[in-house]
Each structure stands twice: as C-alpha cells, then as structure tokens.
C-alpha cells in the first residue's frame, strides 16, 4: 500500500471518532478483520427510554461501512411480551446489514407466549454461519418460564452436540459458560470440542474479561444510557488469529456525536485444549454445588428408573396407576410406564408446552402455546377436544368436579366442561398472564398472574370475590409461580419480594407475612403447618392458624378494584421468629427454585434449582438425606406412599425424568 493511501486510511479513522490507536496498521483484503457490532441487554419495553437508546445504536451502526453484521446478545426485551418483541424487532429491522439474535433470561423467564413468539418473530433459536474463516454460533439461554439460574436448553444442547466438524469458532450466548449457568461445564466442553476459541455474552451490563473453563471470553456492556451515561455497544474485530473489542459510545439525544475508544480487550485466539478433569458423571473438579456422590452416601434412596429426554421439561407430571405423563418445551406430550420408564406413546402439538397436565378419569388436560387447551385420551394421547383462546396458554389446569379451571395469556380465566370442552364461564380483564395452577374448592377459585395480582372468583358464576396486589411496583414481583395453599380459612402465597403472605380466604384481607424465598412453599399433610423455603439456604415451619398479633394495619381502598370500593390491609404484621415451629438450614445454599415443597410420611421434600431433592424431618427440621437427579431445576413432583415405601416421581428442566423409591421408615 502506498504511503498516501496509508495516511488517508488513518485520517478517515481519526475523523470518525476512533482514537489515535484506531488500527492504523496496514489493512488490505488479506488482513482485513471480520468486523461486527455486539449489542446486548437492551431491555426494550413499551414507552421505555431504552428504546431510543437502541435506535441511536442502530443509526450509528448504519453510518459505519466497516461493520458487516450485528449480533444481539439477549435480554432484548424487559419482560418477553409479544408487544415488546414486536417493538424490538421493528427497531432491529432499521439496520441496513444482516443481524442475528439470541434470547436472554428476560426474554424467556416471563414470556407470555412461552418463548413461542421469539421463535416466530426471528425464525430460529440458534444460528450458525461462517465469515472470514471463522464460524459464528449462538443459541438462546434460559431459564425458560421458571425462576432458576441460567440453563442452555436441552434442545440447544442436542443441536450443539449434533455439530461434528471442528472449525475456528466464536460462540455467543447471553450468559457465559461459568457457574452462573447450570450446565456451564457441558457447554464449555462442547464448544472446545468444536475448536471454539472465544465466547461472548452479556447479562452483567458492563464490559468484563472472563475465563470459561479455560475458554477465553467476555461479557459486554448494555446498550442504554442509564448504565453508562451514554448509549453504546461494542465493535468486535476478528483477525486470522486474534480478536479485539472496543466500546463505541454515542452522545446526545440525536446521536450527533460518537467515539470508539481504544480496545479494552485484545487477545490471540489459539486452539483451546480441554484440560478440565471430569468425574464419572461428567462434572468438573470445580463444580461448586452438591455432587452425585451424595447418592452413594444415602443409598437407601433408590432410582427405580431414569432417562434423559431430548428437550427441556418445564412443568410437573401427572400419573395414574400405570403411567406417568409429562410435557416438553419442544411441544410433546408423552406417556411412560411407571414400572420401567419406557415410553408408551408420544404426541406432538403445535407449540411449546409449559403446562403441567391434569388427569381425571379418561381425560388428560393441558394448555399449549399454540393457543389451545387440549383434552386427550390417557391411553394414547389422541385429542378428545380442544378449546381455542386468544393467545398462548402457559398456565396449568385444575380439575374439580368434572370442570376445568385454567388461565391464559389473553388476560382471561376460564371454566370449561371436562367432558365436552365447552365454555361454562370466563372472567375477563385479568392483569398480566397466568402461569401456574389455580386452587379450586366449593367456595372459590384462586389464581395469580404476572400482573402483581391474586384473584378469587366464585366457582359457580366466575364473579370476582376479591383481588390482592403485591406491594412492590415491579411486575416481576408477582404471585404468579407460587403454589396457592388454603387451610384454616386462609390463603398462603409466596411472592418474589421474599415474603409469604397470609390472606383471609373470604375477603382477601392481608393478615400477616413471613420472610421467605421467591415462590417455594408447601403445606403439611394434615393442613396444619406451612413450610417456607428462603433464598439463602433455610426452611421455615409455622402453624397455619397462628394467632394474629401486632399493630393494626391502615385500611385503604383496594388498589386493584377501586371502582368496587373494597378494602384490604397492607403490610399488616410480620410473623416473629418465636412463632416459628422451626427454622433450619436446608443445605442448599443460595437457591431460587419456585417449585412447591411436599410433605409425605413425616418427611419434607425440598426440590432445588440445581437438580437436588433434599429431605428434612417435617417435625423438627433436621436434615435426613439428599439425592441428586441432574444439574437443573426440579419441577413439581408427584409423591405418594406405596406399601412400606415412598415413591417420588420427578423431572428436571434439562429433561431428566426419574422414579425414586425409599423406605417409609428410615
């Protein structure tokens, strides 16, 4: 290259706001890097200032001829709603160059469509393409629809394992492959097998250098002003054997000024040899949580059978005397033999399924993200009837006296006839979408939503009896994933602000609250005690009929339904420690599984977000045993007595299904 040409190149780079470093070295077609923009953690929502910040980034990217494509690194939306996905897609479509998108936890965890709209909007959940001698691979990251640490879905792991050819690879995921991701070691191992040399993520909103099980990588800044004082993103340049990342900062509400700072990250990208030592179960030496050797220590807990599905399982199971039934995130309803775990039948439906099936006689009922509620035959999975709603159905049904009660994402709660699927009544105008199983008895139907609401309806007419609203203003602090317990004339729910609330079942008046975890509570077999798992390694037990004490709460107009001029108590009284039956460690450490606790035969079964089931003495809180199923969230369990043994039917988010058996008397 002639001297004049070199000087011209340097002048142009400086003029466009690049610093004096600015890659002033000679650039020709043979040494030109693959250059792309990495934009992440935009958190788009209706009316948010973040939307304008992303628009500034798009405008700035379009002004730069060097950038060849854009990768969006997850948390594209704030709550994963259909509307938010539509907004972010319309902004992304303003790009004049190709772009690729992966989903983050905010796109997946609270999705009203069960992540179906992301798939429909972008057309894929993982991508793979080649550019400049490099392969770029990316996939979504959960947790899907349930609070837990990150997890690359089983479907994506199957895809990753199906790629055979090693080739210089850069891998993109919202999280990095470290202990913030439950299957981090499996992900890193596969990437290294494929000659992965670098990993790029987001989630933490700031630029950080990382090491992912020996695989070099980074997590990057968010796009919006609030985190950094300016909108911006990273420009990534990938050379034949090296990589650099530079922070591109945009100033002014119109984006009239922008500057690319000197690279904050530079590294040679060599082949990574996997030097990690794995045990017989595939866990690395640095695995920080309970390991499978706990199963040898408590070997009286037997696994009668176990298998690994090829998709995430993000719901509980149903069972009869011969079969167990479960749904998958890949859209299957499956039946397996309770005797040996062998598959009996499998039926595919039109969308992902996150609904726990309910079984009653000849009817197996569940909701699907294709917008239908289905009743099928337990004998073969053939559809008996289906009822169409306006949006996805991610909630689970309750069946009571031959009636089906279920919420949906179209802001409607319905009662259907079990035998015909005909609508009996519907309650409209629900705030937020329902995602869990309602409670039903002769007196009321109670369900929660991601609109911070808990509703009680008349089971005969569907008329509103009362409603309650969680205190925190964030829609993420909602009684939506909690089990709903009713006993001694009280409703108990857990809310992610780390409190369990007791409400008067007839009026919805708030009585008292107890410190707790996100969503995980349970009821004793006799209905006299409530169990409450905190987020920090403890479990509490208290009497459901505990006497009310303390100062009276101020009475206010019901903020849920001011037009009905109802009243409720707000924040009335905290249950003091001396009122607890016991307060015990659960030996799990920091733990956020929303799955309900279950008591059976004097044992309290505690499911965790890392694939473990812990057992405490339900009378004393003393630790009894632990068993590890997998590394991912344990879904709602089926537990029952059979002869002199207890049976535990459980599935985990990464697709492991098992039947455990243990003696009733230990």
mmCIF file with all atom_site columns, N, CA, C and O in Angstrom, residues 540-561:
data_model
loop_
_atom_site.group_PDB
_atom_site.id
_atom_site.type_symbol
_atom_site.label_atom_id
_atom_site.label_alt_id
_atom_site.label_comp_id
_atom_site.label_asym_id
_atom_site.label_entity_id
_atom_site.label_seq_id
_atom_site.pdbx_PDB_ins_code
_atom_site.Cartn_x
_atom_site.Cartn_y
_atom_site.Cartn_z
_atom_site.occupancy
_atom_site.B_iso_or_equiv
_atom_site.pdbx_formal_charge
_atom_site.auth_seq_id
_atom_site.auth_comp_id
_atom_site.auth_asym_id
_atom_site.auth_atom_id
_atom_site.pdbx_PDB_model_num
ATOM 1  N N  . UNK A 1 540 ? -38.419 -22.724 56.813 1.00 0.00 ? 540 UNK A N  1
ATOM 2  C CA . UNK A 1 540 ? -39.183 -22.349 57.997 1.00 0.00 ? 540 UNK A CA 1
ATOM 3  C C  . UNK A 1 540 ? -40.459 -23.181 58.075 1.00 0.00 ? 540 UNK A C  1
ATOM 4  O O  . UNK A 1 540 ? -41.019 -23.582 57.057 1.00 0.00 ? 540 UNK A O  1
ATOM 5  N N  . UNK A 1 541 ? -40.910 -23.422 59.304 1.00 0.00 ? 541 UNK A N  1
ATOM 6  C CA . UNK A 1 541 ? -42.208 -24.066 59.524 1.00 0.00 ? 541 UNK A CA 1
ATOM 7  C C  . UNK A 1 541 ? -42.985 -23.232 60.523 1.00 0.00 ? 541 UNK A C  1
ATOM 8  O O  . UNK A 1 541 ? -42.448 -22.822 61.561 1.00 0.00 ? 541 UNK A O  1
ATOM 9  N N  . UNK A 1 542 ? -44.252 -22.961 60.201 1.00 0.00 ? 542 UNK A N  1
ATOM 10 C CA . UNK A 1 542 ? -45.098 -22.231 61.144 1.00 0.00 ? 542 UNK A CA 1
ATOM 11 C C  . UNK A 1 542 ? -46.525 -22.761 61.049 1.00 0.00 ? 542 UNK A C  1
ATOM 12 O O  . UNK A 1 542 ? -46.928 -23.344 60.035 1.00 0.00 ? 542 UNK A O  1
ATOM 13 N N  . UNK A 1 543 ? -47.281 -22.565 62.110 1.00 0.00 ? 543 UNK A N  1
ATOM 14 C CA . UNK A 1 543 ? -48.659 -23.037 62.152 1.00 0.00 ? 543 UNK A CA 1
ATOM 15 C C  . UNK A 1 543 ? -49.549 -22.181 61.263 1.00 0.00 ? 543 UNK A C  1
ATOM 16 O O  . UNK A 1 543 ? -49.498 -20.945 61.325 1.00 0.00 ? 543 UNK A O  1
ATOM 17 N N  . UNK A 1 544 ? -50.371 -22.846 60.464 1.00 0.00 ? 544 UNK A N  1
ATOM 18 C CA . UNK A 1 544 ? -51.250 -22.116 59.559 1.00 0.00 ? 544 UNK A CA 1
ATOM 19 C C  . UNK A 1 544 ? -52.278 -21.286 60.316 1.00 0.00 ? 544 UNK A C  1
ATOM 20 O O  . UNK A 1 544 ? -52.735 -20.244 59.825 1.00 0.00 ? 544 UNK A O  1
ATOM 21 N N  . UNK A 1 545 ? -52.648 -21.719 61.538 1.00 0.00 ? 545 UNK A N  1
ATOM 22 C CA . UNK A 1 545 ? -53.660 -20.997 62.305 1.00 0.00 ? 545 UNK A CA 1
ATOM 23 C C  . UNK A 1 545 ? -53.034 -20.131 63.393 1.00 0.00 ? 545 UNK A C  1
ATOM 24 O O  . UNK A 1 545 ? -53.670 -19.864 64.412 1.00 0.00 ? 545 UNK A O  1
ATOM 25 N N  . UNK A 1 546 ? -51.797 -19.684 63.179 1.00 0.00 ? 546 UNK A N  1
ATOM 26 C CA . UNK A 1 546 ? -51.118 -18.868 64.169 1.00 0.00 ? 546 UNK A CA 1
ATOM 27 C C  . UNK A 1 546 ? -51.983 -17.665 64.547 1.00 0.00 ? 546 UNK A C  1
ATOM 28 O O  . UNK A 1 546 ? -52.639 -17.051 63.695 1.00 0.00 ? 546 UNK A O  1
ATOM 29 N N  . UNK A 1 547 ? -51.987 -17.357 65.855 1.00 0.00 ? 547 UNK A N  1
ATOM 30 C CA . UNK A 1 547 ? -52.814 -16.247 66.331 1.00 0.00 ? 547 UNK A CA 1
ATOM 31 C C  . UNK A 1 547 ? -52.286 -14.920 65.812 1.00 0.00 ? 547 UNK A C  1
ATOM 32 O O  . UNK A 1 547 ? -51.079 -14.705 65.719 1.00 0.00 ? 547 UNK A O  1
ATOM 33 N N  . UNK A 1 548 ? -53.200 -14.018 65.475 1.00 0.00 ? 548 UNK A N  1
ATOM 34 C CA . UNK A 1 548 ? -52.814 -12.705 64.971 1.00 0.00 ? 548 UNK A CA 1
ATOM 35 C C  . UNK A 1 548 ? -52.437 -11.785 66.119 1.00 0.00 ? 548 UNK A C  1
ATOM 36 O O  . UNK A 1 548 ? -53.140 -11.722 67.137 1.00 0.00 ? 548 UNK A O  1
ATOM 37 N N  . UNK A 1 549 ? -51.334 -11.082 65.929 1.00 0.00 ? 549 UNK A N  1
ATOM 38 C CA . UNK A 1 549 ? -50.884 -10.121 66.927 1.00 0.00 ? 549 UNK A CA 1
ATOM 39 C C  . UNK A 1 549 ? -50.319 -8.910  66.216 1.00 0.00 ? 549 UNK A C  1
ATOM 40 O O  . UNK A 1 549 ? -50.176 -8.891  65.000 1.00 0.00 ? 549 UNK A O  1
ATOM 41 N N  . UNK A 1 550 ? -49.949 -7.915  67.005 1.00 0.00 ? 550 UNK A N  1
ATOM 42 C CA . UNK A 1 550 ? -49.273 -6.761  66.431 1.00 0.00 ? 550 UNK A CA 1
ATOM 43 C C  . UNK A 1 550 ? -50.227 -5.627  66.133 1.00 0.00 ? 550 UNK A C  1
ATOM 44 O O  . UNK A 1 550 ? -51.440 -5.740  66.273 1.00 0.00 ? 550 UNK A O  1
ATOM 45 N N  . UNK A 1 551 ? -49.675 -4.506  65.689 1.00 0.00 ? 551 UNK A N  1
ATOM 46 C CA . UNK A 1 551 ? -50.493 -3.324  65.431 1.00 0.00 ? 551 UNK A CA 1
ATOM 47 C C  . UNK A 1 551 ? -51.400 -3.516  64.226 1.00 0.00 ? 551 UNK A C  1
ATOM 48 O O  . UNK A 1 551 ? -51.076 -4.247  63.294 1.00 0.00 ? 551 UNK A O  1
ATOM 49 N N  . UNK A 1 552 ? -52.538 -2.891  64.279 1.00 0.00 ? 552 UNK A N  1
ATOM 50 C CA . UNK A 1 552 ? -53.475 -2.954  63.157 1.00 0.00 ? 552 UNK A CA 1
ATOM 51 C C  . UNK A 1 552 ? -52.906 -2.190  61.971 1.00 0.00 ? 552 UNK A C  1
ATOM 52 O O  . UNK A 1 552 ? -52.233 -1.176  62.126 1.00 0.00 ? 552 UNK A O  1
ATOM 53 N N  . UNK A 1 553 ? -53.187 -2.695  60.792 1.00 0.00 ? 553 UNK A N  1
ATOM 54 C CA . UNK A 1 553 ? -52.696 -2.039  59.582 1.00 0.00 ? 553 UNK A CA 1
ATOM 55 C C  . UNK A 1 553 ? -53.661 -0.934  59.167 1.00 0.00 ? 553 UNK A C  1
ATOM 56 O O  . UNK A 1 553 ? -54.842 -0.981  59.476 1.00 0.00 ? 553 UNK A O  1
ATOM 57 N N  . UNK A 1 554 ? -53.159 0.078   58.459 1.00 0.00 ? 554 UNK A N  1
ATOM 58 C CA . UNK A 1 554 ? -54.069 1.096   57.920 1.00 0.00 ? 554 UNK A CA 1
ATOM 59 C C  . UNK A 1 554 ? -54.987 0.481   56.876 1.00 0.00 ? 554 UNK A C  1
ATOM 60 O O  . UNK A 1 554 ? -54.578 -0.384  56.101 1.00 0.00 ? 554 UNK A O  1
ATOM 61 N N  . UNK A 1 555 ? -56.213 0.876   56.880 1.00 0.00 ? 555 UNK A N  1
ATOM 62 C CA . UNK A 1 555 ? -57.180 0.380   55.903 1.00 0.00 ? 555 UNK A CA 1
ATOM 63 C C  . UNK A 1 555 ? -57.192 1.343   54.723 1.00 0.00 ? 555 UNK A C  1
ATOM 64 O O  . UNK A 1 555 ? -57.304 2.553   54.881 1.00 0.00 ? 555 UNK A O  1
ATOM 65 N N  . UNK A 1 556 ? -57.054 0.787   53.520 1.00 0.00 ? 556 UNK A N  1
ATOM 66 C CA . UNK A 1 556 ? -57.016 1.611   52.323 1.00 0.00 ? 556 UNK A CA 1
ATOM 67 C C  . UNK A 1 556 ? -58.039 1.107   51.324 1.00 0.00 ? 556 UNK A C  1
ATOM 68 O O  . UNK A 1 556 ? -58.481 -0.037  51.399 1.00 0.00 ? 556 UNK A O  1
ATOM 69 N N  . UNK A 1 557 ? -58.348 1.952   50.374 1.00 0.00 ? 557 UNK A N  1
ATOM 70 C CA . UNK A 1 557 ? -59.175 1.495   49.270 1.00 0.00 ? 557 UNK A CA 1
ATOM 71 C C  . UNK A 1 557 ? -58.402 0.454   48.464 1.00 0.00 ? 557 UNK A C  1
ATOM 72 O O  . UNK A 1 557 ? -57.191 0.534   48.339 1.00 0.00 ? 557 UNK A O  1
ATOM 73 N N  . UNK A 1 558 ? -59.091 -0.516  47.948 1.00 0.00 ? 558 UNK A N  1
ATOM 74 C CA . UNK A 1 558 ? -58.450 -1.583  47.188 1.00 0.00 ? 558 UNK A CA 1
ATOM 75 C C  . UNK A 1 558 ? -57.857 -0.997  45.913 1.00 0.00 ? 558 UNK A C  1
ATOM 76 O O  . UNK A 1 558 ? -58.577 -0.481  45.066 1.00 0.00 ? 558 UNK A O  1
ATOM 77 N N  . UNK A 1 559 ? -56.543 -1.074  45.794 1.00 0.00 ? 559 UNK A N  1
ATOM 78 C CA . UNK A 1 559 ? -55.886 -0.503  44.628 1.00 0.00 ? 559 UNK A CA 1
ATOM 79 C C  . UNK A 1 559 ? -56.117 -1.337  43.380 1.00 0.00 ? 559 UNK A C  1
ATOM 80 O O  . UNK A 1 559 ? -55.849 -0.891  42.274 1.00 0.00 ? 559 UNK A O  1
ATOM 81 N N  . UNK A 1 560 ? -56.608 -2.567  43.556 1.00 0.00 ? 560 UNK A N  1
ATOM 82 C CA . UNK A 1 560 ? -56.895 -3.420  42.412 1.00 0.00 ? 560 UNK A CA 1
ATOM 83 C C  . UNK A 1 560 ? -58.211 -3.041  41.749 1.00 0.00 ? 560 UNK A C  1
ATOM 84 O O  . UNK A 1 560 ? -58.313 -2.976  40.534 1.00 0.00 ? 560 UNK A O  1
ATOM 85 N N  . UNK A 1 561 ? -59.232 -2.816  42.572 1.00 0.00 ? 561 UNK A N  1
ATOM 86 C CA . UNK A 1 561 ? -60.566 -2.561  42.044 1.00 0.00 ? 561 UNK A CA 1
ATOM 87 C C  . UNK A 1 561 ? -61.190 -1.361  42.758 1.00 0.00 ? 561 UNK A C  1
ATOM 88 O O  . UNK A 1 561 ? -62.150 -1.501  43.514 1.00 0.00 ? 561 UNK A O  1
#
